PDB file of C-alpha atoms in Angstrom:
ATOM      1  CA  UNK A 964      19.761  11.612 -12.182  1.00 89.00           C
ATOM      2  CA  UNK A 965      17.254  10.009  -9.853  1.00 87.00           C
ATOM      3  CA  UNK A 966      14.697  12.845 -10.555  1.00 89.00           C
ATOM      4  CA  UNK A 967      14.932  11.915 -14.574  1.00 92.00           C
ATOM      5  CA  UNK A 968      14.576   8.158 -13.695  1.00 91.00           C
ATOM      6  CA  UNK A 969      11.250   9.246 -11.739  1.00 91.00           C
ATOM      7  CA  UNK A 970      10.099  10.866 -14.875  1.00 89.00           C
ATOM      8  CA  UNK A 971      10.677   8.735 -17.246  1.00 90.00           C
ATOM      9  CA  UNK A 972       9.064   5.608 -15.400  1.00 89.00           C
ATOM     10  CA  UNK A 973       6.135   7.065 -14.761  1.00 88.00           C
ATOM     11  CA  UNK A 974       5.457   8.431 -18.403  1.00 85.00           C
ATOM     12  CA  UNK A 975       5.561   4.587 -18.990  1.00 84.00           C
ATOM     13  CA  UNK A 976       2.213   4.389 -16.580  1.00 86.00           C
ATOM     14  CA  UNK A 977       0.113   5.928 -19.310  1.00 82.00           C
ATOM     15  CA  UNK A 978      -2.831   8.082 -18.679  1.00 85.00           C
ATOM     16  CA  UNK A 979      -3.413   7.909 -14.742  1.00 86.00           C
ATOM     17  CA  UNK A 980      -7.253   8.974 -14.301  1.00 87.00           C
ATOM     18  CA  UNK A 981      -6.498   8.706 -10.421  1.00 89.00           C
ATOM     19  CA  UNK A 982      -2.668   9.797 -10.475  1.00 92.00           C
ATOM     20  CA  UNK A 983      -0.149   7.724  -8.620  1.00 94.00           C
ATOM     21  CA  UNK A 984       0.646   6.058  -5.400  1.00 92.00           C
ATOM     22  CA  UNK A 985       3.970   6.488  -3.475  1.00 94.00           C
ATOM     23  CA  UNK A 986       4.350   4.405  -0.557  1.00 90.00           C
ATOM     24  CA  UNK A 987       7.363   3.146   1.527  1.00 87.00           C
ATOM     25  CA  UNK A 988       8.577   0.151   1.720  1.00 83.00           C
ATOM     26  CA  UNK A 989      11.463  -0.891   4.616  1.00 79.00           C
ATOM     27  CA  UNK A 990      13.143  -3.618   5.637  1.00 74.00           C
ATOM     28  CA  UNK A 991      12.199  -3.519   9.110  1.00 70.00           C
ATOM     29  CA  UNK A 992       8.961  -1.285   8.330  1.00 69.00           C
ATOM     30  CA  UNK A 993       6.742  -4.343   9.460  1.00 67.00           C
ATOM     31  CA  UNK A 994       7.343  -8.090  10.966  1.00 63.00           C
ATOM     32  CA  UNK A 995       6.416 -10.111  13.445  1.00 63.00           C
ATOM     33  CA  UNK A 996       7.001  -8.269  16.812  1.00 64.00           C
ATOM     34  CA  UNK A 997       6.807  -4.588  15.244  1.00 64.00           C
ATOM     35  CA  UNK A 998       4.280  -2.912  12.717  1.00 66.00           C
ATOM     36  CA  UNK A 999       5.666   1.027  11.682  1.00 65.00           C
ATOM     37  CA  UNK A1000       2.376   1.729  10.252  1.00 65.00           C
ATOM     38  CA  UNK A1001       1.956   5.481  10.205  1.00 70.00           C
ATOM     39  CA  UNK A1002       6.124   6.208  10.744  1.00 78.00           C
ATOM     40  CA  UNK A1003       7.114   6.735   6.952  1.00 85.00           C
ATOM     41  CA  UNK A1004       5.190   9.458   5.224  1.00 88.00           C
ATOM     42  CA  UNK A1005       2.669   8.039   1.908  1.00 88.00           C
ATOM     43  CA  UNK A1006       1.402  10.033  -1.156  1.00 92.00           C
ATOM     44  CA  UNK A1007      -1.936   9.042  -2.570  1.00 90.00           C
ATOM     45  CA  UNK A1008      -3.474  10.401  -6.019  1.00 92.00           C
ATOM     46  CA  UNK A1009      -0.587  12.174  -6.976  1.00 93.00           C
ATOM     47  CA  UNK A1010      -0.197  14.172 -10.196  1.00 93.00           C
ATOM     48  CA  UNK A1011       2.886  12.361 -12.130  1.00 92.00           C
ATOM     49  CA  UNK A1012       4.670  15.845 -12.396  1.00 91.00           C
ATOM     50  CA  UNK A1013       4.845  15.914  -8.451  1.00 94.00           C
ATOM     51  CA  UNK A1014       6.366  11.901  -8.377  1.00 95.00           C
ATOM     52  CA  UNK A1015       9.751  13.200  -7.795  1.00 94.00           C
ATOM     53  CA  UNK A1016       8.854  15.752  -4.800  1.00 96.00           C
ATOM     54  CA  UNK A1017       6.865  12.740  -3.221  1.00 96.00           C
ATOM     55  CA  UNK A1018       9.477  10.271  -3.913  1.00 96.00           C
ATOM     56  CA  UNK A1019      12.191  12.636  -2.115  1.00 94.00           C
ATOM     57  CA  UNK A1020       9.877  13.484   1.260  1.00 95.00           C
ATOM     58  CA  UNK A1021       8.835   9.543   1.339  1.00 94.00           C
ATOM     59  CA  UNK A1022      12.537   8.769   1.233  1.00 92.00           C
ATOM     60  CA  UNK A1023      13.456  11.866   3.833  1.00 93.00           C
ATOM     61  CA  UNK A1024      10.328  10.280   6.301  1.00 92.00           C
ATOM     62  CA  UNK A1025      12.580   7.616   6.829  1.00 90.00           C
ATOM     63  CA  UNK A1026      15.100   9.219   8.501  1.00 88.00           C
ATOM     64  CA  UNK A1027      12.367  11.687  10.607  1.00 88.00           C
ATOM     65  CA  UNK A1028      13.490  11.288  14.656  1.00 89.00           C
ATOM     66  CA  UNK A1029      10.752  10.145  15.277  1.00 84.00           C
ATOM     67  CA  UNK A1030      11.292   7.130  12.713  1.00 83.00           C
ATOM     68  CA  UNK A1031      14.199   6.551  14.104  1.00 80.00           C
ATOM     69  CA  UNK A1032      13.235   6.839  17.748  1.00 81.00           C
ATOM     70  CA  UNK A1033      10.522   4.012  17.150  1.00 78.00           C
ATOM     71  CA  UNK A1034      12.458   1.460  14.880  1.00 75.00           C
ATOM     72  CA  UNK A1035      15.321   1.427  17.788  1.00 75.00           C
ATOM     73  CA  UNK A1036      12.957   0.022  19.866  1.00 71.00           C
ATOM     74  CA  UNK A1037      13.202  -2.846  17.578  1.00 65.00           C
ATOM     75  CA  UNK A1038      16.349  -2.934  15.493  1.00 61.00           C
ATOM     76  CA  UNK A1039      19.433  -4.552  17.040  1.00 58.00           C
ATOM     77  CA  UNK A1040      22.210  -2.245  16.521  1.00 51.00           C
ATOM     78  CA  UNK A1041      23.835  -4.579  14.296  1.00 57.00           C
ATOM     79  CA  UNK A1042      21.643  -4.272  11.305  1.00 66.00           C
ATOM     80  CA  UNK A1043      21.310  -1.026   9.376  1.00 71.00           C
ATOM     81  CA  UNK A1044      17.283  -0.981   7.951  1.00 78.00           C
ATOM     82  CA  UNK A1045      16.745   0.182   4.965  1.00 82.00           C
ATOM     83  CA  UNK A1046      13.612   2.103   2.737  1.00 85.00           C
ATOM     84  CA  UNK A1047      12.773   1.498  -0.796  1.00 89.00           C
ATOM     85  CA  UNK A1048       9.573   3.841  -2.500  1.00 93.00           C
ATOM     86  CA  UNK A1049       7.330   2.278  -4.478  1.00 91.00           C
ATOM     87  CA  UNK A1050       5.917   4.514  -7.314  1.00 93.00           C
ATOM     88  CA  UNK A1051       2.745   3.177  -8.444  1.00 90.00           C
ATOM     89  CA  UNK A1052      -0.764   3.626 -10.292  1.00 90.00           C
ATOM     90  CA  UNK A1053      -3.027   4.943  -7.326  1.00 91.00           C
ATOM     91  CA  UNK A1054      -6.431   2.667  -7.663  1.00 90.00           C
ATOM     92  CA  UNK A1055      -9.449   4.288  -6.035  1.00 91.00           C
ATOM     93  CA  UNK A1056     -11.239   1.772  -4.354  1.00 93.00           C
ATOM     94  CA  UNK A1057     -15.114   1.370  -3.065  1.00 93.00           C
ATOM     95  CA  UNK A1058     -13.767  -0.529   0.062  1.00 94.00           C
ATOM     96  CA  UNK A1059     -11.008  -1.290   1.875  1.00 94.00           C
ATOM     97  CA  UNK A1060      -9.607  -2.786   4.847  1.00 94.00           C
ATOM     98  CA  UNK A1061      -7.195  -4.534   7.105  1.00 93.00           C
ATOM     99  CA  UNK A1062      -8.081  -8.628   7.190  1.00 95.00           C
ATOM    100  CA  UNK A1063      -6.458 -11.099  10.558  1.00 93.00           C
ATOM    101  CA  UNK A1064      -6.274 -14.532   8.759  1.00 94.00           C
ATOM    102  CA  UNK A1065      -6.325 -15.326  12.237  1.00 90.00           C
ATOM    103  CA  UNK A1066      -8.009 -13.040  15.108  1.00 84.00           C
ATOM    104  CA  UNK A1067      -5.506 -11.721  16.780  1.00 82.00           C
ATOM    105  CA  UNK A1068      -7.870 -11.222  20.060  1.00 79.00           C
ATOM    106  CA  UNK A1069      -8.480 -14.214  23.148  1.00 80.00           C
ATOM    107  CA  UNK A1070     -10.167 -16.740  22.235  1.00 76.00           C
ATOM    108  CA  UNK A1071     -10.804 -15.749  18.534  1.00 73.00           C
ATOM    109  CA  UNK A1072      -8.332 -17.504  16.975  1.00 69.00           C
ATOM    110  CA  UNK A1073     -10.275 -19.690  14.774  1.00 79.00           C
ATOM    111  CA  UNK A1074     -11.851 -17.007  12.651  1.00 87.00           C
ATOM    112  CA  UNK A1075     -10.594 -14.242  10.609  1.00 91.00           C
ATOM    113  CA  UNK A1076     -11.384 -10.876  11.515  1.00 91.00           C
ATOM    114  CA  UNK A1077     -12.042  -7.782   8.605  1.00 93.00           C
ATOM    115  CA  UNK A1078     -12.351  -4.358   8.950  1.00 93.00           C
ATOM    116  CA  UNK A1079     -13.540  -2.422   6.348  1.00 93.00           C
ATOM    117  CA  UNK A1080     -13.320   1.495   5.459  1.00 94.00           C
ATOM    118  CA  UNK A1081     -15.623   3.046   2.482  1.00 92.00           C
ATOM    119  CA  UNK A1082     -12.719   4.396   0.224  1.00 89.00           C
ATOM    120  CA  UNK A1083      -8.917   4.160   0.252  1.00 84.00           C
ATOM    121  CA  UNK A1084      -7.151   2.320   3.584  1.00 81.00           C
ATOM    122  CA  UNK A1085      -4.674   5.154   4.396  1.00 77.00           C
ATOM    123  CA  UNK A1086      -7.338   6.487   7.145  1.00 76.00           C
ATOM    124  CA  UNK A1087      -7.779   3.499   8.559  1.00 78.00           C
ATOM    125  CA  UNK A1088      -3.909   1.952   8.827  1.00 72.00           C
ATOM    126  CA  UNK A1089      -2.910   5.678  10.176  1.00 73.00           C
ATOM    127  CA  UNK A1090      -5.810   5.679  12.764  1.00 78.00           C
ATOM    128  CA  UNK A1091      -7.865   8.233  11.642  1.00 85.00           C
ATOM    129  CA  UNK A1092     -11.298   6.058  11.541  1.00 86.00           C
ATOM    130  CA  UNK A1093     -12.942   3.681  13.462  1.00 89.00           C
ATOM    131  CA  UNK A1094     -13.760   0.691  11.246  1.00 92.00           C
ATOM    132  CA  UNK A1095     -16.368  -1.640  10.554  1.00 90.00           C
ATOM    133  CA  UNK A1096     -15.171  -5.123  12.174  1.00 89.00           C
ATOM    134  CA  UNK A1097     -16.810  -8.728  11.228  1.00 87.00           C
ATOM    135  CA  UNK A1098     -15.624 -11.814  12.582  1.00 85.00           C
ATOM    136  CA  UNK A1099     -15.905 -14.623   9.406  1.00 87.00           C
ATOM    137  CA  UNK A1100     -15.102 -18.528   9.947  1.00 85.00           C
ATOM    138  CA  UNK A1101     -12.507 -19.888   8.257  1.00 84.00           C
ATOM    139  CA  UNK A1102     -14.501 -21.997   6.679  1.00 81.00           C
ATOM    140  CA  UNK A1103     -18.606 -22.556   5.599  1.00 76.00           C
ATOM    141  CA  UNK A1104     -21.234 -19.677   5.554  1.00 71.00           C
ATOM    142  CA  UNK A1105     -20.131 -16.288   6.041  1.00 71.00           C
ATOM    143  CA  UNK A1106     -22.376 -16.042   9.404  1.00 63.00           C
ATOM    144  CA  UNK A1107     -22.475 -12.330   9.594  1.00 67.00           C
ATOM    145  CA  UNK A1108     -25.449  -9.471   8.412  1.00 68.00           C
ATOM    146  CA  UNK A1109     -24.273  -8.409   5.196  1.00 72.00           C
ATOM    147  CA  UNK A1110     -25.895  -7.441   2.071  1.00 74.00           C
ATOM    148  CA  UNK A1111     -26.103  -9.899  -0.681  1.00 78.00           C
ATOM    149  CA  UNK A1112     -24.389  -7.225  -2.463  1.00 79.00           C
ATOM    150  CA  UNK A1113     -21.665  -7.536  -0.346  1.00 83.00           C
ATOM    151  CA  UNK A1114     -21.703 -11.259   0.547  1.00 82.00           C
ATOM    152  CA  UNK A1115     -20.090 -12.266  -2.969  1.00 90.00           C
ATOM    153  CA  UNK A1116     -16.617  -9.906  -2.610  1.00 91.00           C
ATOM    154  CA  UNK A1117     -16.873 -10.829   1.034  1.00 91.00           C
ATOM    155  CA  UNK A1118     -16.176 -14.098   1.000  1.00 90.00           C
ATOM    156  CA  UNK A1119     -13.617 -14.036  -2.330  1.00 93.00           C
ATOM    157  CA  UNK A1120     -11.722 -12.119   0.187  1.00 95.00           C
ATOM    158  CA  UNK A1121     -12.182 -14.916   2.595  1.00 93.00           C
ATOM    159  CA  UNK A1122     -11.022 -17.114   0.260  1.00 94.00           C
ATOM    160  CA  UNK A1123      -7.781 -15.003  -0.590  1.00 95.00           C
ATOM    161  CA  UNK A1124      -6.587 -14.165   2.222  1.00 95.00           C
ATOM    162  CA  UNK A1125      -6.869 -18.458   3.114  1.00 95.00           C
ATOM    163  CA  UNK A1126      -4.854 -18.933   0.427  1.00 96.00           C
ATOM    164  CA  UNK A1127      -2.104 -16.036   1.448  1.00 96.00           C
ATOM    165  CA  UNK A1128      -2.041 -17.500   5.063  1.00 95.00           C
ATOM    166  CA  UNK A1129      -1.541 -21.159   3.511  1.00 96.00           C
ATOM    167  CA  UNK A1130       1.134 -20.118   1.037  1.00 96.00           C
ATOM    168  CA  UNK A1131       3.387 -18.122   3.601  1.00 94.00           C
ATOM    169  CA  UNK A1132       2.556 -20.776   6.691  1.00 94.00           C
ATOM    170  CA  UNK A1133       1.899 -18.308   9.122  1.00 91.00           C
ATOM    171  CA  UNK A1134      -1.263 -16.265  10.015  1.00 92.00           C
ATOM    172  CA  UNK A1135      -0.939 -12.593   7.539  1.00 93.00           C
ATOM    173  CA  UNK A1136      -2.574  -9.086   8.314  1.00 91.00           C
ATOM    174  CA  UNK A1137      -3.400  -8.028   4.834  1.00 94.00           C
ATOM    175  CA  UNK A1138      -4.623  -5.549   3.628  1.00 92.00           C
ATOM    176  CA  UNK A1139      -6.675  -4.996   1.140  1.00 95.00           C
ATOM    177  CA  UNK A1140      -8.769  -3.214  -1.439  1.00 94.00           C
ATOM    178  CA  UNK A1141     -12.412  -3.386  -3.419  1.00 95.00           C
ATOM    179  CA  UNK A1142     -12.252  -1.563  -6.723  1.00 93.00           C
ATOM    180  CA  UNK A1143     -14.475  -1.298  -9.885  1.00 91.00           C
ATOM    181  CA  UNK A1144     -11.994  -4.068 -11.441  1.00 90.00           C
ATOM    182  CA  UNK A1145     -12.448  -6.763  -7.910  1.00 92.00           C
ATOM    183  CA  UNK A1146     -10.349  -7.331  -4.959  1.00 95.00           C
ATOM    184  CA  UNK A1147      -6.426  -6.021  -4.919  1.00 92.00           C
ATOM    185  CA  UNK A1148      -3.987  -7.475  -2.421  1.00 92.00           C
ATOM    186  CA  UNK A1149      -2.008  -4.693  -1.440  1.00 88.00           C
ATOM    187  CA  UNK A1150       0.292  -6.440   1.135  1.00 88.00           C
ATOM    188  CA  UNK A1151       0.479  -8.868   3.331  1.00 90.00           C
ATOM    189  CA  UNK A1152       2.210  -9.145   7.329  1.00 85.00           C
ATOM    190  CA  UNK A1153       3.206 -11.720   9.056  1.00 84.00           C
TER     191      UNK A1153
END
């Protein structure tokens, strides 16, 4: 029953020039004391007549040992966590990154600190690259060597990610995404 659900949602994406996105989503996947990047098992650019095969091992990553193992260093054994999968159009972006509305190193505080990977984020959330880093002020000139190419999207994303850390009250780690369409918010962190 669950496989013909699959199916018949994404036929309502239309054609998917890129294929689809399926990406977990748990209730104690990331807070404030714990991030589980890189525990629960993604699918990127997926053909839609492989969403329910991705679906089911994104699920199944969930309850991996190892998954289990590192949420019990966090979970009080009162609570049972949960995992949703989210099936969605994959966007291929020029850029993407992580972004600290506020720094999270000494002293740094004050700015915002952006990382930025040439294509999708999945290398650089799972560990597999070393990314470009610039510190930005929170507010006024950019103060950093970019292109003026890059200057424009650079500090829209500035701007966002302000307005994410104002409307949730608490410093965010977002990240984030550059496409041919503009920026994408593709979550945000306490």
């Amino acid at each position: 029953a669950l496989g013909e659900v699959i199916r018949e949602r994404t036929r309502g994406f239309g054609p998917l020039p890129a294929g689809l996105a399926v990406r977990s989503s748990a209730t104690d996947e990331d807070g404030c004391l714990s991030s589980a990047a890189g525990q629960h098992r993604s699918f990127l650019e997926i053909d839609p007549a492989d969403a329910e095969a991705a679906v089911r091992d994104c699920w199944a990553s969930f309850f991996e040992p190892a998954s289990w193992a590192y949420r019990s260093a966090f979970t009080s054994l009162g609570s049972m966590p949960a995992m949703g999968v989210l099936v969605m159009p994959f966007v291929p972006f020029i850029q993407s990154g992580v972004l600290f509305t506020r720094d999270p190193r000494p002293g740094c505080g004050d700015e915002l600190l952006v990382e930025i990977v040439d294509g999708a984020c999945e290398a650089l959330v799972s560990g597999r690259v070393t990314p470009r880093s610039h510190r930005l002020a929170r507010r006024g000139p950019l103060a950093v060597p970019v292109t003026e190419a890059m200057a424009p999207w650079l500090d829209a994303l500035r701007t966002l990610a302000l307005q994410v850390d104002e409307s949730f009250g608490a410093p965010q780690d977002i990240e984030w995404g550059r496409s041919a369409h503009g920026l994408c918010l593709v979550q945000s962190l306490p």
